[in-house]
Amino acid sequence: MDGCLPLAEDAADLAGGEFRAEVDAFLGRELTEDLRAAGRATTGLKSSPEACRAWGDKLRARGWYAPSWPTAFGGAGWTTAQRLYFENACAARDAPLLQSSGVRTIGPLIIAEGTRQQQARYLPAILSGAHEWCQGFSEPQAGSDLSALTLRAERDGDDFILTGSKLWTSFAQYATHMFLLARCDPNTRGGEGLVFLLVEMNRPGIEVRPIRFLDGECETNEVFFNGVRTPAADRIGAIGEGWKAAKTLMAIARGNNTTTGVLRRALRAARHAAAGAGDIDARLSERFAHLDLRIDLFEALERRAGSSGLGIDDAPATSALKLLATELHQAITETGLEAAPWSDFAPAKYLATRAATIYSGTSEVHRNILARAIGCP
Ligand SMILES: Cc1cc2nc3c(=O)[nH]c(=O)nc-3n(C[C@H](O)[C@H](O)[C@H](O)COP(=O)(O)OP(=O)(O)OC[C@H]3O[C@@H](n4cnc5c(N)ncnc54)[C@H](O)[C@@H]3O)c2cc1C
């Protein structure tokens, strides 16, 4: 397989030769040239909806759509080493980038803290692709200070009535469901008096307005709630204690926000763009080699965090992973832009990764978390 580096080989050894051969054979067989072209053309967080659907169907049929979920819930039940091998192999072969919020964030939360009914209703629908999820946390006046949120959830019989808005909601235009935080007790502030709700996007009163970014893509949206009725039973955790579930979800999201596979894809794309723009001189070669090394180091950290069970309840560890990965992602696309400023791909990729140090918590916020963890006042 092309593009595998020493640490990826280590991961492969840990993953086992049989597993490795199975993955290689599957990718060799199923990744058509069309799918690889869609993977190569991806500048944002995920590939085109058509490519995601087609590649997702192949992974679903093989039982590999949710690599980290336990097999009891329909996942592949892979170890961290197996997942890393698979992601590196996908990156080396330009597989489409899926980044399903259902698989990566709300699914693991429902597995950890959902009721049996929620697990039975939502997990199979995430796996089949029938449900696509988006995350409704940020609001116009609540980003880094998320607990300042004001979306109102007013109790009415068995339902809540939602009034207010969310901002920067990624892929809301394609989502069938949103998990959101709302204020159910208007007399509270901060993390008190919140409820974590699972809401269908086709409920009357929800309006989605896409936001166009500098790279021309529409990945995020404004979402308005005009008296939206939604069942109170469709929540994670107790009424008034939504902040607890939100913190767990944010740790999950940060822990798998930008993975080794995403970084390897970006570096491969930057090298490809540079080669298309002319000779790669010694200085550029050295920069690419340095970025390779930084990805290897990040992979070692990701593997260690995964195998020691960090990721869900270790806030400093997930902050460190998020910070390192997103800043490295930007360094890769900056090098790509410098090497190929006039290509179609490198400038769009560069612009798309500017947001990586903002979503899932800004770099400044994560540095604050890390500083507090080592005892800074
Ligand atoms: C592409 C993209 C996709 C997103 N997707 C989603 C999504 O799907 N769902 C969702 O809910 N949200 C989403 N977000 C929102 C994202 O989580 C917020 O933008 C982020 O938390 C920052 O909040 P803010 O934009 O309100 O900036 P602010 O919080 O106003 O921050 C402005 C600046 O001040 C700095 N700052 C703030 N507080 C501190 C502090 N205490 N110490 C030091 N510096 C500080 C920040 O680092 C930043 O530089 C997305 C954002 C982007 C850009």
CSV table of C-alpha atoms in Angstrom, one decimal, residues 73 109-111 113-126 131 133 196-198 231-237:
chain,number,residue,atom,x,y,z
A,73,PHE,CA,-24.9,-2.0,18.9
A,109,LEU,CA,-23.5,9.4,23.7
A,110,ILE,CA,-26.8,7.4,23.1
A,111,ILE,CA,-24.8,4.2,23.7
A,113,GLU,CA,-26.3,7.5,28.4
A,114,GLY,CA,-29.4,6.9,26.3
A,115,THR,CA,-32.4,4.8,27.3
A,116,ARG,CA,-33.0,1.4,25.8
A,117,GLN,CA,-35.8,2.9,23.7
A,118,GLN,CA,-33.5,5.6,22.4
A,119,GLN,CA,-30.8,3.0,21.6
A,120,ALA,CA,-33.4,0.8,19.8
A,121,ARG,CA,-34.8,3.8,17.8
A,122,TYR,CA,-31.8,5.8,16.9
A,123,LEU,CA,-28.7,3.6,16.6
A,124,PRO,CA,-30.0,1.3,13.8
A,125,ALA,CA,-31.2,4.4,11.9
A,126,ILE,CA,-27.8,6.0,12.2
A,131,HIS,CA,-31.0,9.5,10.2
A,133,TRP,CA,-27.7,14.4,12.8
A,196,PHE,CA,-30.4,18.1,26.2
A,197,LEU,CA,-33.1,17.2,23.5
A,198,LEU,CA,-33.2,15.0,20.4
A,231,PRO,CA,-41.5,15.4,23.0
A,232,ALA,CA,-40.0,16.0,26.5
A,233,ALA,CA,-39.2,12.3,26.7
A,234,ASP,CA,-36.8,12.6,23.8
A,235,ARG,CA,-33.9,13.9,25.9
A,236,ILE,CA,-30.6,12.6,27.3
A,237,GLY,CA,-30.4,12.9,31.1
